[in-house]
Amino acid sequence: MAPDALLNRKKVDSQVANGPTQKIVDETGQQGNPVPRLQRTPTLDHCPDSYDDLEGLEYPPAMYTAMEKYLPPELLGAPRTRKLEVLDRILAKYRPNGERSRLQKHSEYRDRIRHSYQPLHQELYSLDPEKFFVQTFLDAIKDGTPEAFRRVMTEPSPGIYIFSMLQPTFCSKMLDEVEHFERWAANARIKIMRPNTMNKYGAVLDDIGMESMLDQLMSRFISPMASVLFTEVGGSSLDTHHGFVVEYSMDRDLELGFHVDDSEVTLNVCLGREFNGGELFFRGIRCDKHVNGEVRPEEVLEYSHVPGRAILHAGRHRHGAKAITSGHRINLILWCRRTSSLSLLMGEAMLREPYL
């Protein structure tokens, strides 16, 4: 899902309410019916509904499924529509100001693409491992053992893994598809919604119809590796994603500043084209409090992109991209996330309330 479709993990209303229920005020200023509170601990033996088949959800389906276990016992057996209504109202309390308007605009943007955009390479929209991936990568995934993964990878710095992944034909078609979409958007006078607040160029692949394909990429191919390589950040419980491409050239984004990703695990694969410069640089992992702290010599790594080659790292690993000096570089990036933890679903401030 796109960033706008996920709860902001930092900016959460921490107001404390009294009693077992709370009143909310909707966007018209009218006071609504009491909203049941979530339980602090989940009902572990409850089997929640799936929300994957529903369209127009404001947040990832996995979020609703995970949250359902925290509903009061009297609601666990209610129809799914009732549970969805309650969960949406609870989430509304923690939605930043203006979030509903932004989500509505994003929904309209995706609807227009879905109804009007004609893909150039329809085969990219369904995952075909034999046509997407190089054989060494497929063999490692099929084996599924830590030893098999490490045979096809290098680890030039702790927690950073490099391996060959995508076939040249796939890279070429994806580049063509991105350019085709950009031309369509320009002709239709549609302003492309960019992948994040730092990149001014590129596009969200989920928005143009590749969400299902990328979800399979994460669940079938990235998660098996992440469950072995990134256990400390929840690599075994990845269940949602944000997939996009970024572009660098002399007349587009030149570089990318020092930052961390909004993900548990990040996959970054160069698609091409010809370019010079634009190396990734890594500077170790820190907590939020010390994210701008000093760098130790053993944490310093610079990585030069090669089309088809992937780099996999924790989202919290501090990094950036040096300026491109010539040419045009496009990368496919997949932010892999988990929504199974309530602290990630709704923010730490929400958990601090005495009665959820």
PDB file of C-alpha atoms in Angstrom, residues 249-355:
ATOM      1  CA  SER A 249      19.182  11.918 -13.990  1.00  0.00           C
ATOM      2  CA  MET A 250      20.681  15.335 -14.554  1.00  0.00           C
ATOM      3  CA  ASP A 251      17.213  16.851 -15.148  1.00  0.00           C
ATOM      4  CA  ARG A 252      15.385  14.881 -12.444  1.00  0.00           C
ATOM      5  CA  ASP A 253      16.361  13.852  -8.925  1.00  0.00           C
ATOM      6  CA  LEU A 254      20.142  14.013  -8.675  1.00  0.00           C
ATOM      7  CA  GLU A 255      20.649  12.435  -5.256  1.00  0.00           C
ATOM      8  CA  LEU A 256      18.832  11.318  -2.134  1.00  0.00           C
ATOM      9  CA  GLY A 257      19.671  12.609   1.314  1.00  0.00           C
ATOM     10  CA  PHE A 258      20.591  10.634   4.408  1.00  0.00           C
ATOM     11  CA  HIS A 259      17.486   8.866   5.734  1.00  0.00           C
ATOM     12  CA  VAL A 260      15.832   5.673   6.950  1.00  0.00           C
ATOM     13  CA  ASP A 261      12.936   3.896   5.214  1.00  0.00           C
ATOM     14  CA  ASP A 262       9.386   3.447   6.503  1.00  0.00           C
ATOM     15  CA  SER A 263       9.765  -0.316   6.348  1.00  0.00           C
ATOM     16  CA  GLU A 264      10.962  -3.330   8.252  1.00  0.00           C
ATOM     17  CA  VAL A 265      12.894  -4.642   5.226  1.00  0.00           C
ATOM     18  CA  THR A 266      13.734  -2.855   1.960  1.00  0.00           C
ATOM     19  CA  LEU A 267      14.418  -4.444  -1.433  1.00  0.00           C
ATOM     20  CA  ASN A 268      16.176  -2.167  -3.925  1.00  0.00           C
ATOM     21  CA  VAL A 269      16.838  -3.413  -7.485  1.00  0.00           C
ATOM     22  CA  CYS A 270      18.373  -1.383 -10.287  1.00  0.00           C
ATOM     23  CA  LEU A 271      16.406  -1.664 -13.541  1.00  0.00           C
ATOM     24  CA  GLY A 272      18.857   0.393 -15.650  1.00  0.00           C
ATOM     25  CA  ARG A 273      19.642   2.411 -17.834  1.00  0.00           C
ATOM     26  CA  GLU A 274      23.158   3.663 -18.533  1.00  0.00           C
ATOM     27  CA  PHE A 275      24.496   6.022 -15.860  1.00  0.00           C
ATOM     28  CA  ASN A 276      27.496   7.104 -13.848  1.00  0.00           C
ATOM     29  CA  GLY A 277      27.579   7.943 -10.165  1.00  0.00           C
ATOM     30  CA  GLY A 278      24.560   7.591  -7.903  1.00  0.00           C
ATOM     31  CA  GLU A 279      26.171   5.140  -5.464  1.00  0.00           C
ATOM     32  CA  LEU A 280      24.238   4.131  -2.370  1.00  0.00           C
ATOM     33  CA  PHE A 281      25.978   4.831   0.921  1.00  0.00           C
ATOM     34  CA  PHE A 282      25.192   3.103   4.221  1.00  0.00           C
ATOM     35  CA  ARG A 283      26.054   4.258   7.738  1.00  0.00           C
ATOM     36  CA  GLY A 284      24.736   1.676  10.232  1.00  0.00           C
ATOM     37  CA  ILE A 285      21.569   1.297  12.286  1.00  0.00           C
ATOM     38  CA  ARG A 286      20.468   3.547  15.155  1.00  0.00           C
ATOM     39  CA  CYS A 287      17.348   4.016  17.266  1.00  0.00           C
ATOM     40  CA  ASP A 288      15.114   7.040  16.644  1.00  0.00           C
ATOM     41  CA  LYS A 289      16.844   9.026  19.373  1.00  0.00           C
ATOM     42  CA  HIS A 290      20.296   8.566  17.840  1.00  0.00           C
ATOM     43  CA  VAL A 291      19.422   8.357  14.140  1.00  0.00           C
ATOM     44  CA  ASN A 292      21.858  11.192  13.416  1.00  0.00           C
ATOM     45  CA  GLY A 293      24.574   9.802  15.669  1.00  0.00           C
ATOM     46  CA  GLU A 294      28.188   9.205  14.802  1.00  0.00           C
ATOM     47  CA  VAL A 295      29.291   6.646  12.240  1.00  0.00           C
ATOM     48  CA  ARG A 296      31.762   3.909  13.084  1.00  0.00           C
ATOM     49  CA  PRO A 297      34.333   3.025  10.398  1.00  0.00           C
ATOM     50  CA  GLU A 298      33.090  -0.555  10.064  1.00  0.00           C
ATOM     51  CA  GLU A 299      29.575   0.733   9.249  1.00  0.00           C
ATOM     52  CA  VAL A 300      30.638   2.683   6.149  1.00  0.00           C
ATOM     53  CA  LEU A 301      29.688   1.090   2.829  1.00  0.00           C
ATOM     54  CA  GLU A 302      29.290   2.439  -0.688  1.00  0.00           C
ATOM     55  CA  TYR A 303      27.450   0.358  -3.261  1.00  0.00           C
ATOM     56  CA  SER A 304      27.414   0.818  -7.042  1.00  0.00           C
ATOM     57  CA  HIS A 305      24.214  -0.209  -8.816  1.00  0.00           C
ATOM     58  CA  VAL A 306      24.154  -2.890 -11.502  1.00  0.00           C
ATOM     59  CA  PRO A 307      20.956  -3.535 -13.523  1.00  0.00           C
ATOM     60  CA  GLY A 308      19.189  -6.664 -12.295  1.00  0.00           C
ATOM     61  CA  ARG A 309      21.175  -6.846  -9.064  1.00  0.00           C
ATOM     62  CA  ALA A 310      19.351  -6.430  -5.753  1.00  0.00           C
ATOM     63  CA  ILE A 311      20.328  -5.091  -2.381  1.00  0.00           C
ATOM     64  CA  LEU A 312      18.333  -6.098   0.704  1.00  0.00           C
ATOM     65  CA  HIS A 313      18.590  -4.282   4.038  1.00  0.00           C
ATOM     66  CA  ALA A 314      16.634  -3.312   7.136  1.00  0.00           C
ATOM     67  CA  GLY A 315      14.550  -0.180   6.699  1.00  0.00           C
ATOM     68  CA  ARG A 316      16.215   1.311   9.777  1.00  0.00           C
ATOM     69  CA  HIS A 317      19.653   1.038   8.160  1.00  0.00           C
ATOM     70  CA  ARG A 318      20.736   4.636   7.563  1.00  0.00           C
ATOM     71  CA  HIS A 319      21.509   5.340   3.920  1.00  0.00           C
ATOM     72  CA  GLY A 320      21.330   7.757   1.011  1.00  0.00           C
ATOM     73  CA  ALA A 321      22.276   8.082  -2.659  1.00  0.00           C
ATOM     74  CA  LYS A 322      25.138  10.132  -4.020  1.00  0.00           C
ATOM     75  CA  ALA A 323      24.567  12.429  -6.977  1.00  0.00           C
ATOM     76  CA  ILE A 324      24.313  10.871 -10.399  1.00  0.00           C
ATOM     77  CA  THR A 325      26.894  12.423 -12.728  1.00  0.00           C
ATOM     78  CA  SER A 326      25.484  11.348 -16.096  1.00  0.00           C
ATOM     79  CA  GLY A 327      22.821   9.168 -17.663  1.00  0.00           C
ATOM     80  CA  HIS A 328      19.497   7.956 -16.294  1.00  0.00           C
ATOM     81  CA  ARG A 329      18.973   5.440 -13.484  1.00  0.00           C
ATOM     82  CA  ILE A 330      15.656   3.825 -12.503  1.00  0.00           C
ATOM     83  CA  ASN A 331      15.287   1.517  -9.499  1.00  0.00           C
ATOM     84  CA  LEU A 332      12.462  -0.692  -8.298  1.00  0.00           C
ATOM     85  CA  ILE A 333      12.010  -0.449  -4.532  1.00  0.00           C
ATOM     86  CA  LEU A 334       9.804  -2.544  -2.288  1.00  0.00           C
ATOM     87  CA  TRP A 335       9.250  -1.445   1.292  1.00  0.00           C
ATOM     88  CA  CYS A 336       8.153  -4.582   3.154  1.00  0.00           C
ATOM     89  CA  ARG A 337       6.210  -4.009   6.348  1.00  0.00           C
ATOM     90  CA  ARG A 338       4.353  -5.851   9.074  1.00  0.00           C
ATOM     91  CA  THR A 339       1.041  -4.912  10.647  1.00  0.00           C
ATOM     92  CA  SER A 340       0.754  -7.804  13.111  1.00  0.00           C
ATOM     93  CA  SER A 341       1.982  -5.752  16.069  1.00  0.00           C
ATOM     94  CA  LEU A 342      -0.521  -3.325  17.589  1.00  0.00           C
ATOM     95  CA  SER A 343       2.302  -0.926  18.392  1.00  0.00           C
ATOM     96  CA  LEU A 344       2.981  -0.682  14.653  1.00  0.00           C
ATOM     97  CA  LEU A 345      -0.671  -0.571  13.734  1.00  0.00           C
ATOM     98  CA  MET A 346      -1.677   2.378  15.835  1.00  0.00           C
ATOM     99  CA  GLY A 347       1.414   3.935  17.340  1.00  0.00           C
ATOM    100  CA  GLU A 348       3.012   3.762  20.753  1.00  0.00           C
ATOM    101  CA  ALA A 349       0.933   6.639  22.089  1.00  0.00           C
ATOM    102  CA  MET A 350      -2.253   4.675  21.527  1.00  0.00           C
ATOM    103  CA  LEU A 351      -0.916   1.797  23.598  1.00  0.00           C
ATOM    104  CA  ARG A 352      -0.165   4.145  26.491  1.00  0.00           C
ATOM    105  CA  GLU A 353      -3.834   4.911  27.019  1.00  0.00           C
ATOM    106  CA  PRO A 354      -5.162   3.180  30.180  1.00  0.00           C
ATOM    107  CA  TYR A 355      -8.292   1.883  28.459  1.00  0.00           C
TER     108      TYR A 355
END
